[in-house]
PDB file of N, CA and C in Angstrom:
ATOM      1  N   MET A 182       0.727  -1.357  -0.013  1.00  0.00           N
ATOM      2  CA  MET A 182       0.043  -0.066  -0.034  1.00  0.00           C
ATOM      3  C   MET A 182       0.831   1.324   0.054  1.00  0.00           C
ATOM      4  N   ILE A 183       0.556   2.159  -0.824  1.00  0.00           N
ATOM      5  CA  ILE A 183       1.244   3.465  -0.911  1.00  0.00           C
ATOM      6  C   ILE A 183       0.773   4.476   0.385  1.00  0.00           C
ATOM      7  N   ASP A 184       1.814   4.922   0.917  1.00  0.00           N
ATOM      8  CA  ASP A 184       1.526   5.929   1.901  1.00  0.00           C
ATOM      9  C   ASP A 184       0.973   7.171   1.375  1.00  0.00           C
ATOM     10  N   GLU A 185      -0.256   7.461   1.820  1.00  0.00           N
ATOM     11  CA  GLU A 185      -0.940   8.611   1.060  1.00  0.00           C
ATOM     12  C   GLU A 185      -0.310   9.985   1.349  1.00  0.00           C
ATOM     13  N   LYS A 186       0.637  10.090   2.333  1.00  0.00           N
ATOM     14  CA  LYS A 186       1.314  11.254   2.544  1.00  0.00           C
ATOM     15  C   LYS A 186       2.503  11.372   1.671  1.00  0.00           C
ATOM     16  N   VAL A 187       2.906  10.225   1.295  1.00  0.00           N
ATOM     17  CA  VAL A 187       4.253  10.412   0.389  1.00  0.00           C
ATOM     18  C   VAL A 187       4.000   9.736  -0.907  1.00  0.00           C
ATOM     19  N   MET A 188       3.636  10.641  -1.754  1.00  0.00           N
ATOM     20  CA  MET A 188       3.138  10.358  -3.342  1.00  0.00           C
ATOM     21  C   MET A 188       4.524  10.159  -4.090  1.00  0.00           C
ATOM     22  N   PRO A 189       4.362   9.267  -4.923  1.00  0.00           N
ATOM     23  CA  PRO A 189       5.339   9.034  -6.156  1.00  0.00           C
ATOM     24  C   PRO A 189       5.658  10.074  -6.891  1.00  0.00           C
ATOM     25  N   HIS A 190       4.753  11.161  -6.829  1.00  0.00           N
ATOM     26  CA  HIS A 190       5.100  12.234  -7.857  1.00  0.00           C
ATOM     27  C   HIS A 190       6.136  13.238  -7.332  1.00  0.00           C
ATOM     28  N   ASN A 191       6.567  12.923  -6.144  1.00  0.00           N
ATOM     29  CA  ASN A 191       7.737  13.751  -5.563  1.00  0.00           C
ATOM     30  C   ASN A 191       9.069  13.291  -6.191  1.00  0.00           C
ATOM     31  N   MET A 192       8.902  12.281  -7.072  1.00  0.00           N
ATOM     32  CA  MET A 192      10.103  11.882  -7.894  1.00  0.00           C
ATOM     33  C   MET A 192       9.650  11.749  -9.287  1.00  0.00           C
ATOM     34  N   GLU A 193      10.661  12.169 -10.280  1.00  0.00           N
ATOM     35  CA  GLU A 193      10.247  12.087 -11.637  1.00  0.00           C
ATOM     36  C   GLU A 193      10.511  10.806 -12.182  1.00  0.00           C
ATOM     37  N   THR A 194      10.575   9.793 -11.419  1.00  0.00           N
ATOM     38  CA  THR A 194      10.830   8.443 -11.919  1.00  0.00           C
ATOM     39  C   THR A 194       9.514   7.763 -12.269  1.00  0.00           C
ATOM     40  N   PRO A 195       9.367   7.256 -13.438  1.00  0.00           N
ATOM     41  CA  PRO A 195       8.162   6.368 -13.759  1.00  0.00           C
ATOM     42  C   PRO A 195       8.029   5.141 -12.954  1.00  0.00           C
ATOM     43  N   ILE A 196       6.819   4.904 -12.901  1.00  0.00           N
ATOM     44  CA  ILE A 196       6.538   3.423 -12.184  1.00  0.00           C
ATOM     45  C   ILE A 196       6.551   2.366 -13.291  1.00  0.00           C
ATOM     46  N   VAL A 197       7.370   1.498 -12.844  1.00  0.00           N
ATOM     47  CA  VAL A 197       7.480   0.127 -13.660  1.00  0.00           C
ATOM     48  C   VAL A 197       6.383  -0.864 -13.345  1.00  0.00           C
ATOM     49  N   HIS A 198       5.728  -1.209 -14.494  1.00  0.00           N
ATOM     50  CA  HIS A 198       4.463  -2.145 -14.303  1.00  0.00           C
ATOM     51  C   HIS A 198       4.827  -3.377 -15.284  1.00  0.00           C
ATOM     52  N   GLN A 199       4.749  -4.466 -14.669  1.00  0.00           N
ATOM     53  CA  GLN A 199       4.829  -5.840 -15.456  1.00  0.00           C
ATOM     54  C   GLN A 199       3.581  -6.542 -15.470  1.00  0.00           C
ATOM     55  N   PHE A 200       3.180  -6.934 -16.596  1.00  0.00           N
ATOM     56  CA  PHE A 200       1.820  -7.733 -16.923  1.00  0.00           C
ATOM     57  C   PHE A 200       2.044  -8.734 -17.881  1.00  0.00           C
ATOM     58  N   ARG A 201       1.983  -9.982 -17.725  1.00  0.00           N
ATOM     59  CA  ARG A 201       2.161 -11.085 -18.706  1.00  0.00           C
ATOM     60  C   ARG A 201       3.518 -11.086 -19.280  1.00  0.00           C
ATOM     61  N   ASN A 202       4.561 -10.870 -18.558  1.00  0.00           N
ATOM     62  CA  ASN A 202       6.069 -10.903 -19.084  1.00  0.00           C
ATOM     63  C   ASN A 202       6.271  -9.627 -20.095  1.00  0.00           C
ATOM     64  N   VAL A 203       5.522  -8.649 -19.957  1.00  0.00           N
ATOM     65  CA  VAL A 203       5.741  -7.297 -20.717  1.00  0.00           C
ATOM     66  C   VAL A 203       5.815  -6.215 -19.739  1.00  0.00           C
ATOM     67  N   THR A 204       6.820  -5.274 -19.866  1.00  0.00           N
ATOM     68  CA  THR A 204       7.057  -4.169 -19.122  1.00  0.00           C
ATOM     69  C   THR A 204       6.747  -2.897 -19.625  1.00  0.00           C
ATOM     70  N   VAL A 205       5.896  -2.067 -19.061  1.00  0.00           N
ATOM     71  CA  VAL A 205       5.713  -0.723 -19.398  1.00  0.00           C
ATOM     72  C   VAL A 205       5.894   0.261 -18.278  1.00  0.00           C
ATOM     73  N   TYR A 206       5.951   1.414 -18.520  1.00  0.00           N
ATOM     74  CA  TYR A 206       6.327   2.431 -17.622  1.00  0.00           C
ATOM     75  C   TYR A 206       5.136   3.350 -17.528  1.00  0.00           C
ATOM     76  N   LEU A 207       4.660   3.857 -16.329  1.00  0.00           N
ATOM     77  CA  LEU A 207       3.556   4.613 -16.103  1.00  0.00           C
ATOM     78  C   LEU A 207       4.262   5.913 -15.710  1.00  0.00           C
ATOM     79  N   LYS A 208       3.799   6.890 -16.320  1.00  0.00           N
ATOM     80  CA  LYS A 208       4.298   8.336 -16.076  1.00  0.00           C
ATOM     81  C   LYS A 208       3.182   9.373 -15.837  1.00  0.00           C
ATOM     82  N   PHE A 209       3.395  10.108 -14.868  1.00  0.00           N
ATOM     83  CA  PHE A 209       2.232  11.124 -14.429  1.00  0.00           C
ATOM     84  C   PHE A 209       2.612  12.536 -14.421  1.00  0.00           C
ATOM     85  N   ASP A 210       1.787  13.273 -15.131  1.00  0.00           N
ATOM     86  CA  ASP A 210       1.947  14.716 -14.984  1.00  0.00           C
ATOM     87  C   ASP A 210       1.254  15.480 -14.021  1.00  0.00           C
ATOM     88  N   TRP A 211       1.893  16.433 -13.322  1.00  0.00           N
ATOM     89  CA  TRP A 211       1.131  17.172 -12.244  1.00  0.00           C
ATOM     90  C   TRP A 211       1.302  18.648 -12.391  1.00  0.00           C
ATOM     91  N   ASP A 212       0.013  19.387 -12.140  1.00  0.00           N
ATOM     92  CA  ASP A 212       0.162  20.714 -12.317  1.00  0.00           C
ATOM     93  C   ASP A 212       1.190  21.310 -11.035  1.00  0.00           C
ATOM     94  N   LYS A 213       0.989  20.973  -9.894  1.00  0.00           N
ATOM     95  CA  LYS A 213       1.774  21.293  -8.706  1.00  0.00           C
ATOM     96  C   LYS A 213       2.344  20.164  -7.910  1.00  0.00           C
ATOM     97  N   PRO A 214       3.452  20.228  -7.382  1.00  0.00           N
ATOM     98  CA  PRO A 214       4.082  19.044  -6.762  1.00  0.00           C
ATOM     99  C   PRO A 214       3.216  18.409  -5.566  1.00  0.00           C
ATOM    100  N   ASN A 215       2.343  19.264  -4.947  1.00  0.00           N
ATOM    101  CA  ASN A 215       1.527  18.801  -3.912  1.00  0.00           C
ATOM    102  C   ASN A 215       0.189  18.443  -4.061  1.00  0.00           C
ATOM    103  N   ASP A 216      -0.261  18.252  -5.346  1.00  0.00           N
ATOM    104  CA  ASP A 216      -1.683  18.096  -5.844  1.00  0.00           C
ATOM    105  C   ASP A 216      -1.885  16.680  -5.368  1.00  0.00           C
ATOM    106  N   ASP A 217      -3.246  16.489  -5.156  1.00  0.00           N
ATOM    107  CA  ASP A 217      -3.780  15.105  -4.684  1.00  0.00           C
ATOM    108  C   ASP A 217      -3.638  14.149  -5.750  1.00  0.00           C
ATOM    109  N   SER A 218      -3.941  14.821  -7.274  1.00  0.00           N
ATOM    110  CA  SER A 218      -4.058  13.809  -8.346  1.00  0.00           C
ATOM    111  C   SER A 218      -3.348  14.377  -9.473  1.00  0.00           C
ATOM    112  N   PRO A 219      -2.868  13.463 -10.394  1.00  0.00           N
ATOM    113  CA  PRO A 219      -2.132  14.143 -11.447  1.00  0.00           C
ATOM    114  C   PRO A 219      -3.354  14.660 -12.597  1.00  0.00           C
ATOM    115  N   VAL A 220      -2.794  15.322 -13.461  1.00  0.00           N
ATOM    116  CA  VAL A 220      -3.643  15.938 -14.497  1.00  0.00           C
ATOM    117  C   VAL A 220      -3.538  15.055 -15.843  1.00  0.00           C
ATOM    118  N   ALA A 221      -2.560  14.223 -15.975  1.00  0.00           N
ATOM    119  CA  ALA A 221      -2.606  13.279 -17.050  1.00  0.00           C
ATOM    120  C   ALA A 221      -1.597  12.061 -16.698  1.00  0.00           C
ATOM    121  N   ALA A 222      -1.660  11.169 -17.590  1.00  0.00           N
ATOM    122  CA  ALA A 222      -1.033   9.887 -17.304  1.00  0.00           C
ATOM    123  C   ALA A 222      -0.614   9.295 -18.649  1.00  0.00           C
ATOM    124  N   HIS A 223       0.581   8.588 -18.697  1.00  0.00           N
ATOM    125  CA  HIS A 223       1.166   8.024 -19.985  1.00  0.00           C
ATOM    126  C   HIS A 223       1.519   6.752 -19.730  1.00  0.00           C
ATOM    127  N   VAL A 224       1.278   5.817 -20.576  1.00  0.00           N
ATOM    128  CA  VAL A 224       1.648   4.566 -20.668  1.00  0.00           C
ATOM    129  C   VAL A 224       2.907   4.450 -21.751  1.00  0.00           C
ATOM    130  N   VAL A 225       4.014   4.012 -21.365  1.00  0.00           N
ATOM    131  CA  VAL A 225       5.263   3.979 -22.153  1.00  0.00           C
ATOM    132  C   VAL A 225       5.860   2.747 -22.300  1.00  0.00           C
ATOM    133  N   GLU A 226       6.053   2.243 -23.599  1.00  0.00           N
ATOM    134  CA  GLU A 226       6.944   1.097 -23.819  1.00  0.00           C
ATOM    135  C   GLU A 226       8.323   1.371 -24.107  1.00  0.00           C
ATOM    136  N   ASP A 227       9.071   0.275 -24.014  1.00  0.00           N
ATOM    137  CA  ASP A 227      10.607   0.712 -24.370  1.00  0.00           C
ATOM    138  C   ASP A 227      10.730   0.814 -25.782  1.00  0.00           C
ATOM    139  N   GLY A 228      11.679   1.662 -26.206  1.00  0.00           N
ATOM    140  CA  GLY A 228      11.877   1.964 -27.622  1.00  0.00           C
ATOM    141  C   GLY A 228      13.044   1.039 -28.066  1.00  0.00           C
ATOM    142  N   GLU A 229      13.248   1.151 -29.474  1.00  0.00           N
ATOM    143  CA  GLU A 229      14.435   0.321 -29.869  1.00  0.00           C
ATOM    144  C   GLU A 229      15.743   1.008 -29.416  1.00  0.00           C
ATOM    145  N   ILE A 230      15.730   2.225 -29.074  1.00  0.00           N
ATOM    146  CA  ILE A 230      16.973   2.922 -28.573  1.00  0.00           C
ATOM    147  C   ILE A 230      16.911   2.787 -27.047  1.00  0.00           C
ATOM    148  N   HIS A 231      17.968   2.406 -26.216  1.00  0.00           N
ATOM    149  CA  HIS A 231      17.940   2.336 -24.821  1.00  0.00           C
ATOM    150  C   HIS A 231      17.762   3.656 -24.285  1.00  0.00           C
ATOM    151  N   GLY A 232      16.787   3.797 -23.309  1.00  0.00           N
ATOM    152  CA  GLY A 232      16.594   4.992 -22.770  1.00  0.00           C
ATOM    153  C   GLY A 232      15.480   5.934 -23.375  1.00  0.00           C
ATOM    154  N   TYR A 233      14.987   5.549 -24.538  1.00  0.00           N
ATOM    155  CA  TYR A 233      13.889   6.121 -25.226  1.00  0.00           C
ATOM    156  C   TYR A 233      12.603   5.271 -25.305  1.00  0.00           C
ATOM    157  N   GLY A 234      11.601   5.904 -24.802  1.00  0.00           N
ATOM    158  CA  GLY A 234      10.267   4.945 -24.667  1.00  0.00           C
ATOM    159  C   GLY A 234       9.410   5.452 -25.903  1.00  0.00           C
ATOM    160  N   ILE A 235       8.271   4.799 -26.117  1.00  0.00           N
ATOM    161  CA  ILE A 235       7.232   5.181 -27.023  1.00  0.00           C
ATOM    162  C   ILE A 235       5.992   5.262 -26.208  1.00  0.00           C
ATOM    163  N   THR A 236       5.277   6.346 -26.295  1.00  0.00           N
ATOM    164  CA  THR A 236       4.015   6.493 -25.545  1.00  0.00           C
ATOM    165  C   THR A 236       2.882   5.805 -26.327  1.00  0.00           C
ATOM    166  N   VAL A 237       2.335   4.800 -25.678  1.00  0.00           N
ATOM    167  CA  VAL A 237       1.393   3.968 -26.380  1.00  0.00           C
ATOM    168  C   VAL A 237      -0.120   4.286 -25.799  1.00  0.00           C
ATOM    169  N   ALA A 238      -0.231   5.125 -24.837  1.00  0.00           N
ATOM    170  CA  ALA A 238      -1.455   5.636 -24.323  1.00  0.00           C
ATOM    171  C   ALA A 238      -1.408   6.794 -23.349  1.00  0.00           C
ATOM    172  N   GLU A 239      -2.182   7.573 -23.627  1.00  0.00           N
ATOM    173  CA  GLU A 239      -2.322   8.992 -22.908  1.00  0.00           C
ATOM    174  C   GLU A 239      -3.695   9.107 -22.243  1.00  0.00           C
ATOM    175  N   LEU A 240      -3.758   9.395 -21.064  1.00  0.00           N
ATOM    176  CA  LEU A 240      -5.026   9.546 -20.189  1.00  0.00           C
ATOM    177  C   LEU A 240      -5.065  10.913 -19.620  1.00  0.00           C
ATOM    178  N   ALA A 241      -6.233  11.480 -19.745  1.00  0.00           N
ATOM    179  CA  ALA A 241      -6.324  12.907 -19.059  1.00  0.00           C
ATOM    180  C   ALA A 241      -7.216  12.830 -17.920  1.00  0.00           C
ATOM    181  N   GLY A 242      -6.846  13.589 -16.851  1.00  0.00           N
ATOM    182  CA  GLY A 242      -7.688  13.689 -15.578  1.00  0.00           C
ATOM    183  C   GLY A 242      -8.799  14.408 -15.996  1.00  0.00           C
ATOM    184  N   PRO A 243      -9.650  14.981 -14.921  1.00  0.00           N
ATOM    185  CA  PRO A 243      -9.256  14.719 -13.622  1.00  0.00           C
ATOM    186  C   PRO A 243      -9.574  13.489 -12.921  1.00  0.00           C
ATOM    187  N   TRP A 244      -8.894  12.961 -11.855  1.00  0.00           N
ATOM    188  CA  TRP A 244      -9.161  12.024 -11.075  1.00  0.00           C
ATOM    189  C   TRP A 244      -9.501  12.476  -9.635  1.00  0.00           C
ATOM    190  N   PRO A 245     -10.203  11.695  -8.816  1.00  0.00           N
ATOM    191  CA  PRO A 245     -10.491  12.224  -7.547  1.00  0.00           C
ATOM    192  C   PRO A 245      -9.254  12.184  -6.531  1.00  0.00           C
ATOM    193  N   ASP A 246      -8.132  11.225  -6.988  1.00  0.00           N
ATOM    194  CA  ASP A 246      -7.225  11.061  -6.094  1.00  0.00           C
ATOM    195  C   ASP A 246      -6.224  10.281  -6.956  1.00  0.00           C
ATOM    196  N   TYR A 247      -4.887  10.127  -6.274  1.00  0.00           N
ATOM    197  CA  TYR A 247      -3.822   9.525  -6.844  1.00  0.00           C
ATOM    198  C   TYR A 247      -4.270   7.963  -7.210  1.00  0.00           C
ATOM    199  N   HIS A 248      -4.810   7.314  -6.278  1.00  0.00           N
ATOM    200  CA  HIS A 248      -5.041   6.072  -6.466  1.00  0.00           C
ATOM    201  C   HIS A 248      -6.082   5.661  -7.565  1.00  0.00           C
ATOM    202  N   SER A 249      -7.022   6.639  -7.660  1.00  0.00           N
ATOM    203  CA  SER A 249      -7.875   6.456  -8.836  1.00  0.00           C
ATOM    204  C   SER A 249      -7.215   6.580 -10.138  1.00  0.00           C
ATOM    205  N   ALA A 250      -6.290   7.476 -10.311  1.00  0.00           N
ATOM    206  CA  ALA A 250      -5.423   7.587 -11.594  1.00  0.00           C
ATOM    207  C   ALA A 250      -4.603   6.504 -11.808  1.00  0.00           C
ATOM    208  N   LEU A 251      -4.000   6.136 -10.684  1.00  0.00           N
ATOM    209  CA  LEU A 251      -3.113   4.772 -10.715  1.00  0.00           C
ATOM    210  C   LEU A 251      -3.838   3.669 -11.203  1.00  0.00           C
ATOM    211  N   ALA A 252      -5.051   3.290 -10.783  1.00  0.00           N
ATOM    212  CA  ALA A 252      -5.788   2.237 -11.069  1.00  0.00           C
ATOM    213  C   ALA A 252      -6.270   2.219 -12.439  1.00  0.00           C
ATOM    214  N   GLU A 253      -6.736   3.414 -13.028  1.00  0.00           N
ATOM    215  CA  GLU A 253      -7.120   3.507 -14.393  1.00  0.00           C
ATOM    216  C   GLU A 253      -6.072   3.450 -15.337  1.00  0.00           C
ATOM    217  N   THR A 254      -4.844   4.022 -15.005  1.00  0.00           N
ATOM    218  CA  THR A 254      -3.575   3.858 -15.896  1.00  0.00           C
ATOM    219  C   THR A 254      -3.115   2.328 -15.950  1.00  0.00           C
ATOM    220  N   ILE A 255      -3.124   1.643 -14.845  1.00  0.00           N
ATOM    221  CA  ILE A 255      -2.616   0.248 -14.825  1.00  0.00           C
ATOM    222  C   ILE A 255      -3.743  -0.551 -15.522  1.00  0.00           C
ATOM    223  N   SER A 256      -4.928  -0.266 -15.552  1.00  0.00           N
ATOM    224  CA  SER A 256      -6.032  -1.062 -16.371  1.00  0.00           C
ATOM    225  C   SER A 256      -5.659  -0.665 -17.911  1.00  0.00           C
ATOM    226  N   VAL A 257      -5.558   0.478 -18.233  1.00  0.00           N
ATOM    227  CA  VAL A 257      -5.182   0.812 -19.725  1.00  0.00           C
ATOM    228  C   VAL A 257      -3.838   0.249 -20.076  1.00  0.00           C
ATOM    229  N   ALA A 258      -3.090   0.174 -19.382  1.00  0.00           N
ATOM    230  CA  ALA A 258      -1.741  -0.406 -19.626  1.00  0.00           C
ATOM    231  C   ALA A 258      -1.805  -2.018 -19.843  1.00  0.00           C
ATOM    232  N   GLU A 259      -2.690  -2.636 -19.047  1.00  0.00           N
ATOM    233  CA  GLU A 259      -2.970  -4.035 -19.351  1.00  0.00           C
ATOM    234  C   GLU A 259      -3.759  -4.350 -20.489  1.00  0.00           C
ATOM    235  N   GLN A 260      -4.765  -3.479 -20.607  1.00  0.00           N
ATOM    236  CA  GLN A 260      -5.556  -3.805 -21.847  1.00  0.00           C
ATOM    237  C   GLN A 260      -4.785  -3.470 -23.176  1.00  0.00           C
ATOM    238  N   TRP A 261      -3.697  -2.635 -23.065  1.00  0.00           N
ATOM    239  CA  TRP A 261      -2.913  -2.448 -24.292  1.00  0.00           C
ATOM    240  C   TRP A 261      -1.987  -3.618 -24.483  1.00  0.00           C
ATOM    241  N   ILE A 262      -1.301  -4.243 -23.282  1.00  0.00           N
ATOM    242  CA  ILE A 262      -0.537  -5.299 -23.398  1.00  0.00           C
ATOM    243  C   ILE A 262      -1.385  -6.393 -23.910  1.00  0.00           C
ATOM    244  N   ASP A 263      -2.518  -6.778 -23.600  1.00  0.00           N
ATOM    245  CA  ASP A 263      -3.467  -7.852 -24.144  1.00  0.00           C
ATOM    246  C   ASP A 263      -3.588  -7.658 -25.535  1.00  0.00           C
ATOM    247  N   THR A 264      -3.807  -6.379 -25.983  1.00  0.00           N
ATOM    248  CA  THR A 264      -3.927  -6.154 -27.372  1.00  0.00           C
ATOM    249  C   THR A 264      -2.774  -6.640 -28.258  1.00  0.00           C
ATOM    250  N   GLN A 265      -1.545  -6.189 -27.753  1.00  0.00           N
ATOM    251  CA  GLN A 265      -0.325  -6.581 -28.394  1.00  0.00           C
ATOM    252  C   GLN A 265      -0.047  -8.068 -28.380  1.00  0.00           C
ATOM    253  N   LEU A 266      -0.236  -8.769 -27.421  1.00  0.00           N
ATOM    254  CA  LEU A 266      -0.261 -10.179 -27.248  1.00  0.00           C
ATOM    255  C   LEU A 266      -1.140 -10.923 -28.293  1.00  0.00           C
ATOM    256  N   SER A 267      -2.447 -10.366 -28.342  1.00  0.00           N
ATOM    257  CA  SER A 267      -3.264 -11.135 -29.232  1.00  0.00           C
ATOM    258  C   SER A 267      -2.976 -10.812 -30.739  1.00  0.00           C
ATOM    259  N   GLN A 268      -2.395  -9.649 -30.863  1.00  0.00           N
ATOM    260  CA  GLN A 268      -1.818  -9.558 -32.458  1.00  0.00           C
ATOM    261  C   GLN A 268      -0.622 -10.444 -32.633  1.00  0.00           C
ATOM    262  N   ASP A 269       0.271 -10.714 -31.640  1.00  0.00           N
ATOM    263  CA  ASP A 269       1.327 -11.548 -31.868  1.00  0.00           C
ATOM    264  C   ASP A 269       0.861 -12.996 -32.094  1.00  0.00           C
ATOM    265  N   ASP A 270      -0.334 -13.386 -31.543  1.00  0.00           N
ATOM    266  CA  ASP A 270      -0.872 -14.725 -31.738  1.00  0.00           C
ATOM    267  C   ASP A 270      -1.403 -14.941 -33.111  1.00  0.00           C
ATOM    268  N   SER A 271      -1.794 -13.785 -33.818  1.00  0.00           N
ATOM    269  CA  SER A 271      -2.437 -13.949 -35.235  1.00  0.00           C
ATOM    270  C   SER A 271      -1.477 -14.305 -36.167  1.00  0.00           C
TER     271      SER A 271
END
């Protein structure tokens, strides 16, 4: 559980999320560092060049809180991964 007093947006490090052996990165945009929720979220996959990612999904807030933004972003990331894996099976 994430301590609600210490939010990850204090760091500029994306959150690493793995699902079905695929890794994506969740990145949040904030208006102000102490906001309760981000204004946007991005799902990023690794690019062909190390250190460069490709944005595969963008979400716009508002969300009522950080946990809602995180849950929706994870859901979108996992849906995108499922879509990519189903294309590989074709």
